[in-house]
XYZ file of C-alpha atoms in Angstrom:
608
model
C -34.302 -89.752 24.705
C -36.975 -87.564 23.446
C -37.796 -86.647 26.442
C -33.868 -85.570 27.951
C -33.752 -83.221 25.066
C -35.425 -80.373 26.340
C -33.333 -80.809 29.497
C -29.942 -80.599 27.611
C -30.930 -77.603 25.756
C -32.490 -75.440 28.280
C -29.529 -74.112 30.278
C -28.139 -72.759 26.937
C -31.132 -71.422 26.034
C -30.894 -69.307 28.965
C -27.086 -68.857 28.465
C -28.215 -67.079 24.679
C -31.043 -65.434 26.212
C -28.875 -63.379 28.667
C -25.770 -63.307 26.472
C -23.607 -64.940 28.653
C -19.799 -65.125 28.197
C -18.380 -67.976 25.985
C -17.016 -69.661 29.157
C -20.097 -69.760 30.589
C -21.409 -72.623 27.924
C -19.175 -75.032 29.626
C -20.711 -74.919 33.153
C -23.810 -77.614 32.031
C -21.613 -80.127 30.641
C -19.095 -79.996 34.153
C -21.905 -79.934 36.033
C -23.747 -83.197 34.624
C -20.490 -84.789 34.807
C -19.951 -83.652 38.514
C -23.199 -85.262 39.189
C -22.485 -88.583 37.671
C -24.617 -87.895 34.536
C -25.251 -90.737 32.165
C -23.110 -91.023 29.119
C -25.779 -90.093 26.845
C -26.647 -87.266 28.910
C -23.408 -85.622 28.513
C -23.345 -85.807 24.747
C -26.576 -84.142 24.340
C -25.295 -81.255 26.718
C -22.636 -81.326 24.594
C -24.175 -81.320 21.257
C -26.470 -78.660 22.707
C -23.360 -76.539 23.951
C -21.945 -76.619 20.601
C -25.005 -75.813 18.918
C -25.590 -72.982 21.070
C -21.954 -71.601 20.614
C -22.917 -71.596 16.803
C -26.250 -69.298 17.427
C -23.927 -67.147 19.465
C -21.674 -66.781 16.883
C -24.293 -66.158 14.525
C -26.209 -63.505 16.494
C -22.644 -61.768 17.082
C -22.108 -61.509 13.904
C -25.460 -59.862 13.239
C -25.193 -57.653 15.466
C -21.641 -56.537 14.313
C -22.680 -55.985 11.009
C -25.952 -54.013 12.558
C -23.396 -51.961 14.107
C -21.292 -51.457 10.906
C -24.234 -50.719 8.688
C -25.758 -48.749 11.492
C -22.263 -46.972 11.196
C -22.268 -46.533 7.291
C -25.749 -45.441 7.158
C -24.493 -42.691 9.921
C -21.322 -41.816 8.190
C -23.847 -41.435 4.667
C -25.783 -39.000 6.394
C -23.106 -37.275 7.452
C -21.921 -37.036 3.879
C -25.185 -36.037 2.984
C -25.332 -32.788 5.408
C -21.434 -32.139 4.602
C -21.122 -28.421 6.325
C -17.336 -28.913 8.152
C -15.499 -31.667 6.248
C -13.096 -32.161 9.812
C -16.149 -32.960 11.683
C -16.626 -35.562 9.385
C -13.513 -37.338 9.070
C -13.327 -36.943 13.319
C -16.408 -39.076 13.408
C -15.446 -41.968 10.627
C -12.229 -42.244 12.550
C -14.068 -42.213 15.868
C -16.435 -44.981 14.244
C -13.467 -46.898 13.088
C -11.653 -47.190 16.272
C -15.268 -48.110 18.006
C -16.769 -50.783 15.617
C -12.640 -52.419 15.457
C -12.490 -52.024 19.194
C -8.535 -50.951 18.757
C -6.852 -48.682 20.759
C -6.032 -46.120 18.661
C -7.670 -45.026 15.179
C -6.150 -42.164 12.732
C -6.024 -40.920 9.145
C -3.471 -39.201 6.794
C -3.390 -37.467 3.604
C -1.312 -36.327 1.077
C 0.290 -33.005 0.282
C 1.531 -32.652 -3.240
C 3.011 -29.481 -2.374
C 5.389 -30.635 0.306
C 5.551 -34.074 -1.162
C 4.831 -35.770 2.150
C 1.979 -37.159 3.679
C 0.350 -35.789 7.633
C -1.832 -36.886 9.828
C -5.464 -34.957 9.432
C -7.166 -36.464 12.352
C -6.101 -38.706 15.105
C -8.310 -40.527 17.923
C -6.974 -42.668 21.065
C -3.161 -41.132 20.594
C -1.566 -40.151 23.205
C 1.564 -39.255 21.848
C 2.361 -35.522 20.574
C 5.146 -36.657 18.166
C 2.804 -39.568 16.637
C -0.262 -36.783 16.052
C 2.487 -34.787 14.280
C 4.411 -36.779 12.180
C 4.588 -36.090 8.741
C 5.536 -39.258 6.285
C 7.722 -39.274 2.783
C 5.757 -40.464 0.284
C 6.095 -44.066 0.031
C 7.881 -44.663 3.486
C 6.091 -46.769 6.190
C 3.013 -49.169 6.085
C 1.014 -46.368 4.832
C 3.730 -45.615 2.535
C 3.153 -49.223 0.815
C -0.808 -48.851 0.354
C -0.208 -45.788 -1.130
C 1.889 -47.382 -3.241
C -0.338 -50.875 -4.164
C -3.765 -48.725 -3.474
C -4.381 -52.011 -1.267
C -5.057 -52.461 2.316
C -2.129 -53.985 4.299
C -2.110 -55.664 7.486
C 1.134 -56.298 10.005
C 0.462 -58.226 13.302
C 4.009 -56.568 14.667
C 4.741 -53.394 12.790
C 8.834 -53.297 13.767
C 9.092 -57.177 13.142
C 7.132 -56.307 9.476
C 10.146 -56.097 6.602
C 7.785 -55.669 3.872
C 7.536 -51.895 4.025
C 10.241 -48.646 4.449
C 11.120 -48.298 8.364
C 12.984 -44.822 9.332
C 13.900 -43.361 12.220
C 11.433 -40.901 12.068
C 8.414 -43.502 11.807
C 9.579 -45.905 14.145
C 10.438 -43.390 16.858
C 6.932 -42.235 16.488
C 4.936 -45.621 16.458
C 7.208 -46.657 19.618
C 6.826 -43.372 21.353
C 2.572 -44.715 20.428
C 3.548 -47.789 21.703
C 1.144 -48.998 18.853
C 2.217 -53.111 17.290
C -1.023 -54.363 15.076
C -1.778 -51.534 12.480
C -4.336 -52.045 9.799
C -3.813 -49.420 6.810
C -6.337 -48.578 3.813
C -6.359 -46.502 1.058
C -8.438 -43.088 0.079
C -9.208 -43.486 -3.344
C -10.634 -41.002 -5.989
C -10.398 -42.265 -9.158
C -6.909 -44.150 -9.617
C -5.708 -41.410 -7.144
C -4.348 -42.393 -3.502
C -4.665 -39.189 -1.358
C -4.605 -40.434 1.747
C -4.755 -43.988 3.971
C -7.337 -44.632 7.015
C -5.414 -46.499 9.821
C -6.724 -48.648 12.880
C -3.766 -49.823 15.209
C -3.999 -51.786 18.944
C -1.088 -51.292 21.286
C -0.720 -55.272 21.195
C -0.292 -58.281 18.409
C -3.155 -58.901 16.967
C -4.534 -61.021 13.632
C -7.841 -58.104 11.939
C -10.206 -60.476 10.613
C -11.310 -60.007 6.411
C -14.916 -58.561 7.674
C -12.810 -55.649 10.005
C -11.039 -54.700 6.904
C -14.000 -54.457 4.658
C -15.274 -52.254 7.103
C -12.512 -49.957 7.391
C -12.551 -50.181 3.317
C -16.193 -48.789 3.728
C -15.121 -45.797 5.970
C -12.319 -44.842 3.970
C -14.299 -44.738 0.859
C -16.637 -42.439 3.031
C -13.826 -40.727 3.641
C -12.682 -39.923 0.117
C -15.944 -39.203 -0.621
C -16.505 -36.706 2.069
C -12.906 -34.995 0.702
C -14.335 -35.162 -2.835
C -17.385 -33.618 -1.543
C -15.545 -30.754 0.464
C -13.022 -29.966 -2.709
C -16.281 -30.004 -5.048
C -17.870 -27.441 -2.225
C -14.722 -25.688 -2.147
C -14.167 -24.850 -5.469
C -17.999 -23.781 -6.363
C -17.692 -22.064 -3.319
C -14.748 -20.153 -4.896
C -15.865 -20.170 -8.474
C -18.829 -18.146 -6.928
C -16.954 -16.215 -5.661
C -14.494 -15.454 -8.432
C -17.881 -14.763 -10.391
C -19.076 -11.991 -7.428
C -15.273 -10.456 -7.896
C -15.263 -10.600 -11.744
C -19.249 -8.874 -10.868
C -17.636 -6.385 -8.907
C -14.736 -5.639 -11.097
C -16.974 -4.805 -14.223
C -19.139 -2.945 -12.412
C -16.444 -0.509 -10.668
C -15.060 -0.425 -14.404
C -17.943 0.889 -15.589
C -18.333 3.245 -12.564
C -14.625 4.482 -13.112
C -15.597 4.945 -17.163
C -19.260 7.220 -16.390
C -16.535 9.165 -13.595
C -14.274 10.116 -16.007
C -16.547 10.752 -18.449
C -18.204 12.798 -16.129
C -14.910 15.031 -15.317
C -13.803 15.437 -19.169
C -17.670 16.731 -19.889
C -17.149 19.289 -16.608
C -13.314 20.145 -17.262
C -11.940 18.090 -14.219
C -8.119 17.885 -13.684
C -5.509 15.466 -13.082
C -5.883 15.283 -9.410
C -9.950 14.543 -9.929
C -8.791 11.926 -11.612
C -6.136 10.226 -9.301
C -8.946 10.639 -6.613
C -11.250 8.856 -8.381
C -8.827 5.854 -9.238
C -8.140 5.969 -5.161
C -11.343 5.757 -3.842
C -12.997 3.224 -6.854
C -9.173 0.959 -6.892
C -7.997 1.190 -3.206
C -4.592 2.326 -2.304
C -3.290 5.470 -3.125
C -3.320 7.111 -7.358
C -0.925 10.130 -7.626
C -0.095 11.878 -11.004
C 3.847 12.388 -11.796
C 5.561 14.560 -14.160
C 8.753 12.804 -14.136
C 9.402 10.938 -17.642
C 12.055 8.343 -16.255
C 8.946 6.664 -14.551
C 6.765 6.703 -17.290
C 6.646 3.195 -19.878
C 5.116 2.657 -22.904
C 2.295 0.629 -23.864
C 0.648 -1.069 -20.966
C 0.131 -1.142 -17.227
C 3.466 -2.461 -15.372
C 4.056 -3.584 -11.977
C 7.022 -2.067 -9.876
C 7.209 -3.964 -6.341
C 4.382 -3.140 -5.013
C 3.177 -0.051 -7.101
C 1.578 -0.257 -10.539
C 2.709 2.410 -13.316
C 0.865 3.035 -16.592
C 1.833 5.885 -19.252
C 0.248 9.485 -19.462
C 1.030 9.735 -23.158
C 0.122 11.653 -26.022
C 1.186 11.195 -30.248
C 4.161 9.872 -29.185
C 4.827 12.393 -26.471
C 5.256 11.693 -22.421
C 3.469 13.559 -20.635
C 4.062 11.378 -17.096
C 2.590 8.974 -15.372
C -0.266 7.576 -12.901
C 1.049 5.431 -10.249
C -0.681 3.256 -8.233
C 0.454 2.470 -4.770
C -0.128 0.000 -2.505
C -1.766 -2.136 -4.350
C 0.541 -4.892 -5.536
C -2.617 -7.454 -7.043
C -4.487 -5.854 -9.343
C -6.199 -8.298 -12.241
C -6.710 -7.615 -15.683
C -9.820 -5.340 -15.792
C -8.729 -2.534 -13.035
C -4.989 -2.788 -15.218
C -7.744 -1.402 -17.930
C -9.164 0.328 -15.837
C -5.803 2.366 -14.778
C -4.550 2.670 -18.207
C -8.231 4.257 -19.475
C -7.650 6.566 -16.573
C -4.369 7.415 -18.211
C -5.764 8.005 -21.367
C -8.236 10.680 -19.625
C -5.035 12.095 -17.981
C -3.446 12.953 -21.298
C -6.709 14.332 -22.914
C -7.226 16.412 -19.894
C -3.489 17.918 -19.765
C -3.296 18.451 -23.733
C -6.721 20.367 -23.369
C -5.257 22.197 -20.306
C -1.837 22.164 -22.324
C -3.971 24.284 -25.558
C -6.322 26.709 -23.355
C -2.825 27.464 -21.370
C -0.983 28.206 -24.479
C -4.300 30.524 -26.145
C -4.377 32.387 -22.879
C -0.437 32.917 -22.869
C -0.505 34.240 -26.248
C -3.263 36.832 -25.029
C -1.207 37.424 -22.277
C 1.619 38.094 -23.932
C 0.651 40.285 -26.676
C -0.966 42.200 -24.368
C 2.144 42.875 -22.156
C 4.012 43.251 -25.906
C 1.471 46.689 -26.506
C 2.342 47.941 -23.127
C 6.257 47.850 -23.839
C 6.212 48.670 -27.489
C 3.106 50.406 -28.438
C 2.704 52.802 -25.441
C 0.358 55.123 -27.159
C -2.385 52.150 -26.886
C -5.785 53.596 -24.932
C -5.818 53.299 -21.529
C -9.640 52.074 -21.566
C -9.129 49.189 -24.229
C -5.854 48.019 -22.228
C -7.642 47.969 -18.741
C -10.645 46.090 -20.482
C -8.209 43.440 -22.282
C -6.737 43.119 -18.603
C -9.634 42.597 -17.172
C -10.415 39.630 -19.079
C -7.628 37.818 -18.375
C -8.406 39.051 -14.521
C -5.574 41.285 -14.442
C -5.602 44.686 -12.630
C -3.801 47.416 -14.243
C -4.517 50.050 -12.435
C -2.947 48.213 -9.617
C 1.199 48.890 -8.553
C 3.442 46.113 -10.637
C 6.606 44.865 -10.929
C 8.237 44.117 -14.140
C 10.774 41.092 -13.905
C 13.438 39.901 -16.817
C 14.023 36.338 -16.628
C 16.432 34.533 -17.989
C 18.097 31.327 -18.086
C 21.547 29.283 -20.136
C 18.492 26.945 -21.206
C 19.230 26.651 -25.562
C 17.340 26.324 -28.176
C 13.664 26.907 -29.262
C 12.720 24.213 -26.987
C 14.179 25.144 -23.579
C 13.321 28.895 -24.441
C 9.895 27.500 -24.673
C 9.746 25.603 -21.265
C 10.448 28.983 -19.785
C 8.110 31.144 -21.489
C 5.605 28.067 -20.645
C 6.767 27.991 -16.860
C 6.657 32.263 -16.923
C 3.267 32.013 -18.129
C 2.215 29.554 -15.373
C 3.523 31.775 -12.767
C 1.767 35.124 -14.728
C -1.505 33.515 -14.488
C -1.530 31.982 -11.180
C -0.565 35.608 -10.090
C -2.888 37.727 -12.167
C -0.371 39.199 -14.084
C 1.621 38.978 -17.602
C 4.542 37.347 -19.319
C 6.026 37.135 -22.720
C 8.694 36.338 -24.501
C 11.432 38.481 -25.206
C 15.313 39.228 -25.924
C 15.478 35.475 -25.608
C 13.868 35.306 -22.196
C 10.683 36.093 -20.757
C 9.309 39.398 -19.350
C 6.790 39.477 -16.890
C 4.140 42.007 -15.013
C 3.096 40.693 -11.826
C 1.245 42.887 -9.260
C 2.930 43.553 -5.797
C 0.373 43.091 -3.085
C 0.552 43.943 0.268
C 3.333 43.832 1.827
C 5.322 43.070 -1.242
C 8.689 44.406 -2.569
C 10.422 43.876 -5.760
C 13.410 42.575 -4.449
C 11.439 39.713 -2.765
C 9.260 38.641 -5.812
C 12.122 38.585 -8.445
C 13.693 36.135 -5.761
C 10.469 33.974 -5.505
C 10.581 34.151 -8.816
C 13.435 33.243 -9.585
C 13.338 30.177 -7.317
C 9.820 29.141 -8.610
C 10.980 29.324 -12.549
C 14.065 27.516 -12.007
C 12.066 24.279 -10.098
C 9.677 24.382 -12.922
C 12.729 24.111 -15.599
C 15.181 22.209 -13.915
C 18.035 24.675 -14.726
C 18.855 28.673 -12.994
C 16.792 31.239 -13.943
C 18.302 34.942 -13.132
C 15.556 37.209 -12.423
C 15.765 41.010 -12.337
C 13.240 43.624 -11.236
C 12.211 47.174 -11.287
C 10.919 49.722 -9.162
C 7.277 49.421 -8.669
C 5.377 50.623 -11.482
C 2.260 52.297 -10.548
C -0.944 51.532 -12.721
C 0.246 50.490 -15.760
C -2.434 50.966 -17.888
C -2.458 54.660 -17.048
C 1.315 55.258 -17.621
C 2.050 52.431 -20.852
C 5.139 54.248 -21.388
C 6.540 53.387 -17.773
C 6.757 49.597 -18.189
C 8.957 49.822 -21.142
C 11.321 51.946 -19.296
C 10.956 49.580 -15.995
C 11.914 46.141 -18.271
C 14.964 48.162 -19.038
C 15.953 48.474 -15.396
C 14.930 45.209 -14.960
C 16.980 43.718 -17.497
C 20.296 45.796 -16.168
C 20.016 44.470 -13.020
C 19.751 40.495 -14.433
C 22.855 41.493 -16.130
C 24.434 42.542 -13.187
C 23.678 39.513 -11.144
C 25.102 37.541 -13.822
C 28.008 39.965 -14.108
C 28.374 39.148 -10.284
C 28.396 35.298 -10.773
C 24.765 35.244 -8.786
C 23.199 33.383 -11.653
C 20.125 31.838 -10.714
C 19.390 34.832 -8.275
C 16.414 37.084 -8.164
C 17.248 40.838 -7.107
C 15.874 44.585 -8.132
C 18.150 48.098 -7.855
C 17.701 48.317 -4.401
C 19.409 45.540 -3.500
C 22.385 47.159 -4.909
C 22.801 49.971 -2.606
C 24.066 53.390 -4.419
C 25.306 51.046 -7.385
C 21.364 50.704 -7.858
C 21.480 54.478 -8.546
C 23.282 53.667 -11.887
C 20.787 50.451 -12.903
C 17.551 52.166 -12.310
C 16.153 53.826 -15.055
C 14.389 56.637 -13.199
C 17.212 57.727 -11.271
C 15.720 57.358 -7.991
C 17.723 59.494 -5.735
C 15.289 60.325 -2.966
C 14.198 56.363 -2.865
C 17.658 55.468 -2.228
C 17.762 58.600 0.746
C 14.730 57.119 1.943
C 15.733 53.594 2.064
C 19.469 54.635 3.374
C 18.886 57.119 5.894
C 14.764 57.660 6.291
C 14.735 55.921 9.607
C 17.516 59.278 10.846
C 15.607 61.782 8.671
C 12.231 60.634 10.139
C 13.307 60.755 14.003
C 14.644 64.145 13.410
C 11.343 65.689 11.712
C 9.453 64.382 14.937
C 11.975 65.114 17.419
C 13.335 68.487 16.600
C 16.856 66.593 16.928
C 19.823 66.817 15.070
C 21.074 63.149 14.395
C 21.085 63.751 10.630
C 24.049 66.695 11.354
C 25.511 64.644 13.688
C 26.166 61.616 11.457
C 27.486 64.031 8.923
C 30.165 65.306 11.488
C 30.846 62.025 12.927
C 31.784 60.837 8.873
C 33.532 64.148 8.692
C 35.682 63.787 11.475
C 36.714 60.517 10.570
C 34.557 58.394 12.703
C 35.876 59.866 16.093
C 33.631 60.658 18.613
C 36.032 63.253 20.235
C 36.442 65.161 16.886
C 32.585 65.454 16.243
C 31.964 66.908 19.658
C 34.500 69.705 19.068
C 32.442 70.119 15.102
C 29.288 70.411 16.749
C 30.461 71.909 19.878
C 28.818 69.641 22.707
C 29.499 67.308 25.450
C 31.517 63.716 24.241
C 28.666 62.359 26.665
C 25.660 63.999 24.300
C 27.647 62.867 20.824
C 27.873 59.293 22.531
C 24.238 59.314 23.299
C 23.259 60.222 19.922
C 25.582 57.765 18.160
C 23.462 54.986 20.392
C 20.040 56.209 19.398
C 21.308 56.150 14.975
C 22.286 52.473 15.839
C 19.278 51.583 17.160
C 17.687 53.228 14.135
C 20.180 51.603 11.711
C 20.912 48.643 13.109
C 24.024 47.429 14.631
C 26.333 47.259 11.355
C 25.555 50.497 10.292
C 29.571 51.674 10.769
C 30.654 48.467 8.346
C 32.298 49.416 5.692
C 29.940 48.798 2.750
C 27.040 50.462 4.938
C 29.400 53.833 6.164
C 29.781 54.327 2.502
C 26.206 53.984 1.526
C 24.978 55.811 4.398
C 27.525 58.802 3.124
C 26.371 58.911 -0.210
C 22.830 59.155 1.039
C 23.786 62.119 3.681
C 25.904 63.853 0.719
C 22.538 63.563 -1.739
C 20.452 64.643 1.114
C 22.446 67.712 1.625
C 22.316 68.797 -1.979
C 18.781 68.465 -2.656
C 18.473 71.330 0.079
């Protein structure tokens, strides 16, 4: 017997040695029998075959659970070297599907926000609906381990009625095709975020050591999330920490900046430039007091307002645009920056005022103390960097504005427009007078209109503005700009008279009704301005147009008449008619300008 042993257990030997099929272990046992083996002989083969199947078994089982630790130990290094948490979870589900041999492997998570579940990563699918279906909590097999926090098994997922089927689900797993699905949970804590599936395309009974396994990988898995979120959120509190870095430090940049431009008498617009380059976006100073709101920084869409104020006073408002997040320390940072706006415009607000009030009392010598010395008014003027030796005009504004403080908002906005022209204002007769040179170029008519435009913008309300003649060098002839405010005053009555409030005009603009406003009686400016061009022509010339356009008024505008008064050709009468209009202009036989233009010729004939 001893000696049939090694006989019987040789060919399975060689059957474990080359890892032969489970099928194969049969052959010796058919084959003794085939030969007419003894009895004996066939139950040792047999004994041996089972025997054998057992040290298969065994050794497959060994090297399965090589494989899964191999697996593990893989999926802990992987943990360990965490850089891109989908790379991770693509390779436990890629080691799940291997080491279960199923067909298809995947893994889903949950989304508190939605309130649904999705699948993160899918292996073996083939279906586009299946990778993209997205769960109600609760619903389907992975709705129930969610639920339990336990791993559940179904052999045949539609014949299963332990868990939620819908539509959705169903037509998804049959569009997979998938029938044996194996589901377990992610765990942190008591927390379910997610469940680690491994599904075959046919029946099938997992054994208790396949679902350990998968328990392993999806504890990997939650781990490697865990990991991620911890990464995550270091990642960002290091980076809230370089922002909050950042923040302080531009805060303290913006501070030493405005500092810097209060110390060196910087202005508003420094200011909002600053803000824009150090905040982002766009900082623009506004004047208007409907914007402006008390007490802190406030957010309008997608613009940020805080309050230029001063002792209760608003003076406007810093707005931010562009820039609809803006934390806490740049909201400090915009309303110290409106702080520095009020300082700077009250200081601005108090040099303003002490220049206006040497402004104005020296234009109040000049119209009632006329005697003053020429020298100490040009060197008072010259401070202030006025000229008077230069040619002026002398405007009267005025406005329906009431009380102290709207009679104040124009002397303030007259003063403004004094300095930024070299020249002076005051107030007076319950308006403002001012003395601004005329430059090149420049008439009176023009500048009281510019100026009357400019001072009503600046108050909101019509401001009628009358001028005088040019006044040459004032400080020379003190004397003259009393008498020119007078003129200038007339004619703001006039244009009021006229119901042109809100105008700006001088005498000349008048025409011979000028003659009366003026003060000094300017006959032989109002020739000049009338008829010069006629006057002129015949001086070069040697012609007579001047005489002619006296006979053609005389004779009732007829051409026929004149040439019989001046005794010539129709032809020669036409001809000079022609060239007057073309010095003129072409409305020079209107009405309004016939009767100017006859004044002028009758003055021009009596001063010889």
């Amino acid at each position: 017997m001893r000696d049939q042993q090694p006989e019987t257990e040789t060919p399975f030997l060689e059957l474990l040695a080359r890892g032969a099929a489970v099928g194969e272990y049969e052959q010796p046992v058919l084959r003794a029998r085939a030969e007419g083996a003894a009895p004996a002989t066939i139950e040792a083969l047999e004994r041996g075959r089972e025997q054998a199947l057992a040290v298969r078994a065994e050794l497959e089982g060994r090297r399965r659970r090589e494989a899964e630790l191999s697996a593990l130990i893989e999926t802990a290094h992987d943990l360990a070297g965490l850089r891109d948490l989908d790379g991770v979870l693509r390779a436990i589900v890629h080691r799940a599907r291997a080491l279960l041999g199923t067909d298809v492997a995947y893994l889903s998570l949950n989304d508190p926000a939605a309130g649904d579940t999705y699948m993160r990563v899918t292996e073996g699918s083939v279906s586009a609906a299946f990778q993209e279906l997205r769960l109600g909590l609760g619903e389907g097999l992975g709705g129930l381990v969610a639920q339990t926090a336990r791993p559940y098994v179904t052999e045949n997922y539609f014949t299963d009625a332990r868990f939620m089927h819908t539509g959705t689900i169903d037509s998804a797993v049959g569009d997979e095709g998938l029938s044996a699905i194996v589901g377990v949970p992610l765990s942190l804590g008591s927390e379910v975020i997610g469940v680690l599936f491994a599904a075959d395309r046919r029946p099938r009974v997992f054994e208790r050591e396949q679902i350990a396994l998968l328990a392993s990988l999806a504890a990997h898995a939650a781990a490697a999330i865990d990991t991620a979120n911890l990464i995550e959120e270091t990642r960002a509190a290091v980076a809230e920490l370089e922002r909050a870095k950042e923040t302080i430090e531009r805060a303290g940049e913006v501070h030493d900046r405005l500092t810097e431009l209060v110390l060196h008498g910087g202005g508003v617009t420094d200011v909002a430039d600053a803000l824009t380059e150090v905040l982002g976006g766009k900082v623009e100073f506004t004047e208007d007091r409907s914007l402006a709101v008390h007490g802190h920084a406030t957010r309008r869409g997608d613009d940020w307002i805080t309050p230029v104020a001063a002792g209760g006073e608003q003076l406007g408002a810093l707005i931010l645009h562009g820039h609809p997040s803006l934390g806490p320390v740049d909201q400090r940072t915009l309303e110290r920056a409106g702080m520095v706006t009020s300082l700077l415009l009250l200081a601005r607000r108090s040099a303003g005022e002490a220049e206006q009030r040497v402004r104005g009392e020296l234009l109040d010598d000049l119209l009632d103390a006329p005697g003053r010395a020429p020298r100490l008014l040009r060197e008072r003027a010259a401070r202030l960097d006025a000229d008077l030796d230069a040619t002026h005009v002398v405007l009267a504004a005025g406005s329906d504005l009431t009380g102290s403080a709207g009679r104040q908002r124009l002397l303030a906005a007259a003063g403004h427009l004094a300095a930024t022209r070299r020249g002076l204002a005051a107030a007076r007769d319950g308006g403002a007078v001012l003395l601004l040179p005329l430059g090149s170029g420049d008439t009176p008519s023009g500048t009281a209109a510019q100026a009357a435009k400019q001072l009503g913008t600046a108050v909101r309300a019509d401001v009628t503005v009358g001028a005088s003649a040019a006044v040459q060098a004032p400080a020379a002839h003190p004397g003259a700009v009393a008498r020119a405010y007078a003129e200038a005053l007339r004619c703001a009555e006039v244009l009021r008279a006229l119901g042109r409030a809100g105008e700006g005009a001088a005498a000349e603009d008048f025409g011979f009704v000028g003659l009366l406003l003026a003060g000094s009686k300017d006959v032989a400016g109002f020739v000049r301005r009338t008829i010069g061009p006629v006057v002129d022509y015949d001086a070069r010339r040697g012609t007579e147009l001047v005489r002619t356009l006296d006979a053609y008024f005389a004779s009732g505008m007829s051409p026929a008449r004149t040439k019989d008064e001046l005794l010539v050709h129709v032809n020669t009468v036409a001809q000079r008619l022609d060239r007057i209009a073309r010095l003129l202009g072409p409305d020079w036989q209107t009405p309004p300008r016939a009767l100017e233009l006859q004044l002028a010729l009758r003055l021009h004939r009596l001063a010889g």
